[in-house]
PDB file of C-alpha atoms in Angstrom:
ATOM      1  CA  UNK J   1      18.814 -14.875  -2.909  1.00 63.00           C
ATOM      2  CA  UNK J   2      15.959 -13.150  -0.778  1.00 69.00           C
ATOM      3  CA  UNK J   3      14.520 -15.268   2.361  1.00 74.00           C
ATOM      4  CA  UNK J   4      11.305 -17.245   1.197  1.00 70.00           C
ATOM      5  CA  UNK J   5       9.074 -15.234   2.561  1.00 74.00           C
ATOM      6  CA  UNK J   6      10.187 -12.192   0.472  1.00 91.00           C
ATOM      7  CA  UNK J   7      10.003 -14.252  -2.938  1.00 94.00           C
ATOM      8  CA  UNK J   8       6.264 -15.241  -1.944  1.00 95.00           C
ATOM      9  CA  UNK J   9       5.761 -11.405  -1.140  1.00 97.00           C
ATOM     10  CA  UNK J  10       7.067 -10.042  -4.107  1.00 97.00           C
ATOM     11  CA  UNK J  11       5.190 -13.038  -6.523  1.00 97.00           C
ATOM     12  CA  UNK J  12       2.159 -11.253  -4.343  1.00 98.00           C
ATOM     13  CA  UNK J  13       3.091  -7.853  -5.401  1.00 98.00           C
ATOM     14  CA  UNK J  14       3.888  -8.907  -9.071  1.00 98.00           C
ATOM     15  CA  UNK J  15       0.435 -10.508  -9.719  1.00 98.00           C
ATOM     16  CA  UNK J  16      -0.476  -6.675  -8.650  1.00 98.00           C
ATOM     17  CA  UNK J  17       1.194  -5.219 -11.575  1.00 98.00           C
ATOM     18  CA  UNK J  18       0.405  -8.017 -13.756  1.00 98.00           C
ATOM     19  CA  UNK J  19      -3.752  -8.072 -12.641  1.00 98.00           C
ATOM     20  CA  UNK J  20      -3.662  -4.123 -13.447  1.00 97.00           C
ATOM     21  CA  UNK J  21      -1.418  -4.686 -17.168  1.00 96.00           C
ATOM     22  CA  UNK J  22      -3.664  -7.105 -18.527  1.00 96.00           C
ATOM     23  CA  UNK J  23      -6.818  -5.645 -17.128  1.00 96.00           C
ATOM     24  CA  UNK J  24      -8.043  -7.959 -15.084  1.00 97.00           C
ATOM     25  CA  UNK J  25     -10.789  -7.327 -12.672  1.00 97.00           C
ATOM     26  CA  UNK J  26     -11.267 -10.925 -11.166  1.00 97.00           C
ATOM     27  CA  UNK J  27      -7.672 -11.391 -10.334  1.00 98.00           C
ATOM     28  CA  UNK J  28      -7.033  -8.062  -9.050  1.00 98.00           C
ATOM     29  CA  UNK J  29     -10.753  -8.954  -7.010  1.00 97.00           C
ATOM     30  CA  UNK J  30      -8.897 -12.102  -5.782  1.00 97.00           C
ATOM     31  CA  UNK J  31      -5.715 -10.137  -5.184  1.00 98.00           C
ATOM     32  CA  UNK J  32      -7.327  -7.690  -2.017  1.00 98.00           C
ATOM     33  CA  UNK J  33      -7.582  -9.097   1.429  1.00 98.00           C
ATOM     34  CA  UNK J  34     -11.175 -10.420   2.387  1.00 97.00           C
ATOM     35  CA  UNK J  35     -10.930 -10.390   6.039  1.00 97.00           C
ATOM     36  CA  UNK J  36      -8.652  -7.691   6.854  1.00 97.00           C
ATOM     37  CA  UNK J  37      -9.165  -4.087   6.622  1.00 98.00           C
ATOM     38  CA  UNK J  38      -8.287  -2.269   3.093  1.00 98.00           C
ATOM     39  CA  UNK J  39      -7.103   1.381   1.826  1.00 98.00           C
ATOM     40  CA  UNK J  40      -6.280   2.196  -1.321  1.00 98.00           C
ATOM     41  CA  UNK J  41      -4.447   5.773  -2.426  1.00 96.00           C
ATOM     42  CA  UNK J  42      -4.464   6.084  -5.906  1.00 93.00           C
ATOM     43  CA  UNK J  43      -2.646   9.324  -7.107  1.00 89.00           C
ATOM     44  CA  UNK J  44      -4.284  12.655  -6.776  1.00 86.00           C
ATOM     45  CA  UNK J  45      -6.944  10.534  -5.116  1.00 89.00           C
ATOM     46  CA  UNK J  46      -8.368  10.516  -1.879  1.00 92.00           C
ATOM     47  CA  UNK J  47      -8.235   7.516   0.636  1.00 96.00           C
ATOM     48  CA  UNK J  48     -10.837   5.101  -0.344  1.00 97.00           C
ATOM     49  CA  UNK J  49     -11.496   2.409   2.812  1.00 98.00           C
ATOM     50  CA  UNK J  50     -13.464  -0.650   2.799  1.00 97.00           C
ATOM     51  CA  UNK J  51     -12.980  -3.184   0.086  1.00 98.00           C
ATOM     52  CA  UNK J  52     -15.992  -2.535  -1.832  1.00 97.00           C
ATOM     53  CA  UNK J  53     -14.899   0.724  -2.824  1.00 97.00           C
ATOM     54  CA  UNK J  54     -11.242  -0.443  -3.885  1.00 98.00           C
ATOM     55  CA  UNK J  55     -12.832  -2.853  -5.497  1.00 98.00           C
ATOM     56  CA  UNK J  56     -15.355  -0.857  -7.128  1.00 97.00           C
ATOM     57  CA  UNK J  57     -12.208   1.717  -8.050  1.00 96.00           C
ATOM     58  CA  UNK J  58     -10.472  -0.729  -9.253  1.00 96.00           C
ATOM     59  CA  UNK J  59     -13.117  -2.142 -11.776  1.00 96.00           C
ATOM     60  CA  UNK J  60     -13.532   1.911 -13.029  1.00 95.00           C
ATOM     61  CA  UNK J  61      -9.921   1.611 -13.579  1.00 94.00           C
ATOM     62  CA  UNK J  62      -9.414  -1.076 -15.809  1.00 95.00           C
ATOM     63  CA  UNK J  63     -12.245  -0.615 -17.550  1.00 94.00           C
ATOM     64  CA  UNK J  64     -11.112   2.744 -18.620  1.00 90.00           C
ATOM     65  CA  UNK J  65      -9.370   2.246 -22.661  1.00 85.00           C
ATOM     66  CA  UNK J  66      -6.917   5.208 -21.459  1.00 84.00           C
ATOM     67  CA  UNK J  67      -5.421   3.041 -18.791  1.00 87.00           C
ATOM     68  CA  UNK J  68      -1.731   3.734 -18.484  1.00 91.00           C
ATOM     69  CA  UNK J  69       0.949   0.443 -18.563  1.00 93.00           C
ATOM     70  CA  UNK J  70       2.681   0.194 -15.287  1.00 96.00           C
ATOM     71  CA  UNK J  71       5.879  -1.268 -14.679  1.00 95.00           C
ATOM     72  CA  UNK J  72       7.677  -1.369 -11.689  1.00 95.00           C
ATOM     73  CA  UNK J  73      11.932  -1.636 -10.227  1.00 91.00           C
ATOM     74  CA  UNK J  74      13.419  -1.290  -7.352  1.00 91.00           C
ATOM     75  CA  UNK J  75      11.364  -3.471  -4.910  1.00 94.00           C
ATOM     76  CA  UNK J  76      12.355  -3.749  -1.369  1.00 95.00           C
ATOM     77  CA  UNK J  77      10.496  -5.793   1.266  1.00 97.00           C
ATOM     78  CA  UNK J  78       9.921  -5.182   4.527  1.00 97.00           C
ATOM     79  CA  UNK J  79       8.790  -7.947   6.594  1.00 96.00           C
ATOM     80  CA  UNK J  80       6.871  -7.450   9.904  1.00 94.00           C
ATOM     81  CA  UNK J  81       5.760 -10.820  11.280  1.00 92.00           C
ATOM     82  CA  UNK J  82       2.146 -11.419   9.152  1.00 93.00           C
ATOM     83  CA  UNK J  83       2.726  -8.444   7.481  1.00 97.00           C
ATOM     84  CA  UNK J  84       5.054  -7.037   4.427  1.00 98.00           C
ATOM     85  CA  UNK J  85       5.654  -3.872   2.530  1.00 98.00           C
ATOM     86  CA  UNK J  86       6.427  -3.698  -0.513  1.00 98.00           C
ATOM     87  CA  UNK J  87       8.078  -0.401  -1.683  1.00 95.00           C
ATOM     88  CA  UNK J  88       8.911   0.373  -5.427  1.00 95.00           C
ATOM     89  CA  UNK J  89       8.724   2.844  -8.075  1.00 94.00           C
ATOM     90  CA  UNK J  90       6.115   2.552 -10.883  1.00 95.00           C
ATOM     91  CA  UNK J  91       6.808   3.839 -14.154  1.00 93.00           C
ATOM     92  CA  UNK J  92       3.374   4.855 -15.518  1.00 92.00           C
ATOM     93  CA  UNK J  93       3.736   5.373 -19.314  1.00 91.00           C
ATOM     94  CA  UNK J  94       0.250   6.776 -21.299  1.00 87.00           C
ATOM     95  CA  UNK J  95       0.228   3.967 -23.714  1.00 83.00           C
ATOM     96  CA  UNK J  96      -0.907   6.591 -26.897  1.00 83.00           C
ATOM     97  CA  UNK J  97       1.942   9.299 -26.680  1.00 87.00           C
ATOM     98  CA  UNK J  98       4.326   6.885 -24.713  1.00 85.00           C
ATOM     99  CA  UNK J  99       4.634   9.675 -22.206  1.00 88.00           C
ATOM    100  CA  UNK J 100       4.532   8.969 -18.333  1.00 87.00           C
ATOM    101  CA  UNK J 101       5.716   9.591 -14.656  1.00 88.00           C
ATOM    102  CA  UNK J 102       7.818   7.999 -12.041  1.00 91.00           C
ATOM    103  CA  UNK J 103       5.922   6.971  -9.204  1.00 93.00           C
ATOM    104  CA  UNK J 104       6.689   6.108  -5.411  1.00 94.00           C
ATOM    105  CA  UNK J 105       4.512   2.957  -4.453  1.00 96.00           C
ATOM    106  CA  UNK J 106       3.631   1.106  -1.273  1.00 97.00           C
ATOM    107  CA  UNK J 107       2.053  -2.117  -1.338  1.00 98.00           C
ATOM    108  CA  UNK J 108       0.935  -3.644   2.241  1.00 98.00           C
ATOM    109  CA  UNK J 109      -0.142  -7.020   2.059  1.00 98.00           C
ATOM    110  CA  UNK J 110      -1.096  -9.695   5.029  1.00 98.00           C
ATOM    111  CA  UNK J 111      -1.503 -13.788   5.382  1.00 96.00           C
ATOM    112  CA  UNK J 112      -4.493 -14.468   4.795  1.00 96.00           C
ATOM    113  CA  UNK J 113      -5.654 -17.957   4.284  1.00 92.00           C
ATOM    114  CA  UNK J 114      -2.048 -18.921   3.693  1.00 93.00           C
ATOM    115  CA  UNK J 115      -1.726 -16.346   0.595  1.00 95.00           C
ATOM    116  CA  UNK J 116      -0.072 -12.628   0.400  1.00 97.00           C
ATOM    117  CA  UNK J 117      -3.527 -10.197  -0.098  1.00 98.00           C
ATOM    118  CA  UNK J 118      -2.816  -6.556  -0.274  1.00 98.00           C
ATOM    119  CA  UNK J 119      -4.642  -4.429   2.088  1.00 98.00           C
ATOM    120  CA  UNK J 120      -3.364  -1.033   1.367  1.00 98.00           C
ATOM    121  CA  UNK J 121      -2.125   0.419  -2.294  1.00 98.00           C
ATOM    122  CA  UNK J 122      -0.969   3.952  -2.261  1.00 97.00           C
ATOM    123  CA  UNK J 123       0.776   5.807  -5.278  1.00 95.00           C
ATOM    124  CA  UNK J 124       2.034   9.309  -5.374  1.00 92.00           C
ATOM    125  CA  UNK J 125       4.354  11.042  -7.689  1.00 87.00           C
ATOM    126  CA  UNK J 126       7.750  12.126  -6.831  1.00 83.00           C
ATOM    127  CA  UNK J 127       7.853  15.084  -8.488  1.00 62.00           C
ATOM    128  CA  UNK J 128       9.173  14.277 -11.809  1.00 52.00           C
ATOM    129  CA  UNK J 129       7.758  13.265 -15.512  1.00 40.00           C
ATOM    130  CA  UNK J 130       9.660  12.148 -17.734  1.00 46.00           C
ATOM    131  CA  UNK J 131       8.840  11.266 -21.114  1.00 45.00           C
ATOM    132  CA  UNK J 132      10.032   7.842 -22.351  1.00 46.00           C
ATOM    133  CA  UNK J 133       9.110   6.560 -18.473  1.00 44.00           C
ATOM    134  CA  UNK J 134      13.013   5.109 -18.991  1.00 47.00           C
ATOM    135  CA  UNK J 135      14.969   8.142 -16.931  1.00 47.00           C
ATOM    136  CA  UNK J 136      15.852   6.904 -13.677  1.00 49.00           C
ATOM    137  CA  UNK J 137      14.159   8.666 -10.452  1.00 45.00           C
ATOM    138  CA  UNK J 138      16.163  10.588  -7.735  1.00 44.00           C
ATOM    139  CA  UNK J 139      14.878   8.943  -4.513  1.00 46.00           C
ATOM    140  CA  UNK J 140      12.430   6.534  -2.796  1.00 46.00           C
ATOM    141  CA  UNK J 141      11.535   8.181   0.277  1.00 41.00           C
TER     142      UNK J 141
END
């Protein structure tokens, strides 16, 4: 059973995945720190800082009807006081042709009025597709 604090982490990092499934701009609004600093890498993308742009990327995002489904394995949680990581793989499947990729993802989140809010987001390939988004990837760097 992980510690406490990585079960209230990774709720934190689920209600990511979940906000971004079921396309929903308000909770993935209330998801994003407030008070804290926040960077978001979305693949092929360039760093976009300050929460009104994350925000505002994130609202492009889900509004888009091509929007891939994302789930995600292989979380691991690294605690640092305040402040936890959340590394995992997303597997990004095109939800037309069922094709998709195996991404590397890091999730940062902070306390913030006593809840988990990400502050940082960044997804990058790892160098494979594969196309039923079932085949299992090679590492997590």
């Amino acid at each position: 059973m992980p510690p406490a604090g990585d079960i209230e982490v990774l709720a934190s990092n689920e209600a990511f995945y979940e906000a971004f499934n079921a396309r929903d701009v308000e909770a993935m609004d209330r998801l994003w720190a407030e008070q804290a600093p926040v960077v978001c890498l979305h693949p092929g993308s360039t760093a976009l800082h300050g929460r009104s742009q994350v925000i505002r990327s994130w609202r492009s995002i889900l509004a888009s009807s091509g929007a891939p489904h994302v789930s995600i394995d292989g979380e691991r949680v690294v605690m640092l006081g305040e402040t936890a990581m959340v590394l995992c793989y997303e597997r990004v499947t095109d939800p037309d042709s069922g094709t998709g990729a195996v991404l590397a993802a890091t999730n940062v989140f902070v306390r913030e009025s006593g809840e988990w809010r990400l502050v940082h987001h960044h997804a990058s390939a790892i160098g494979r597709i594969v196309a039923d988004a079932k085949s299992e990837p090679r590492t997590l760097n």
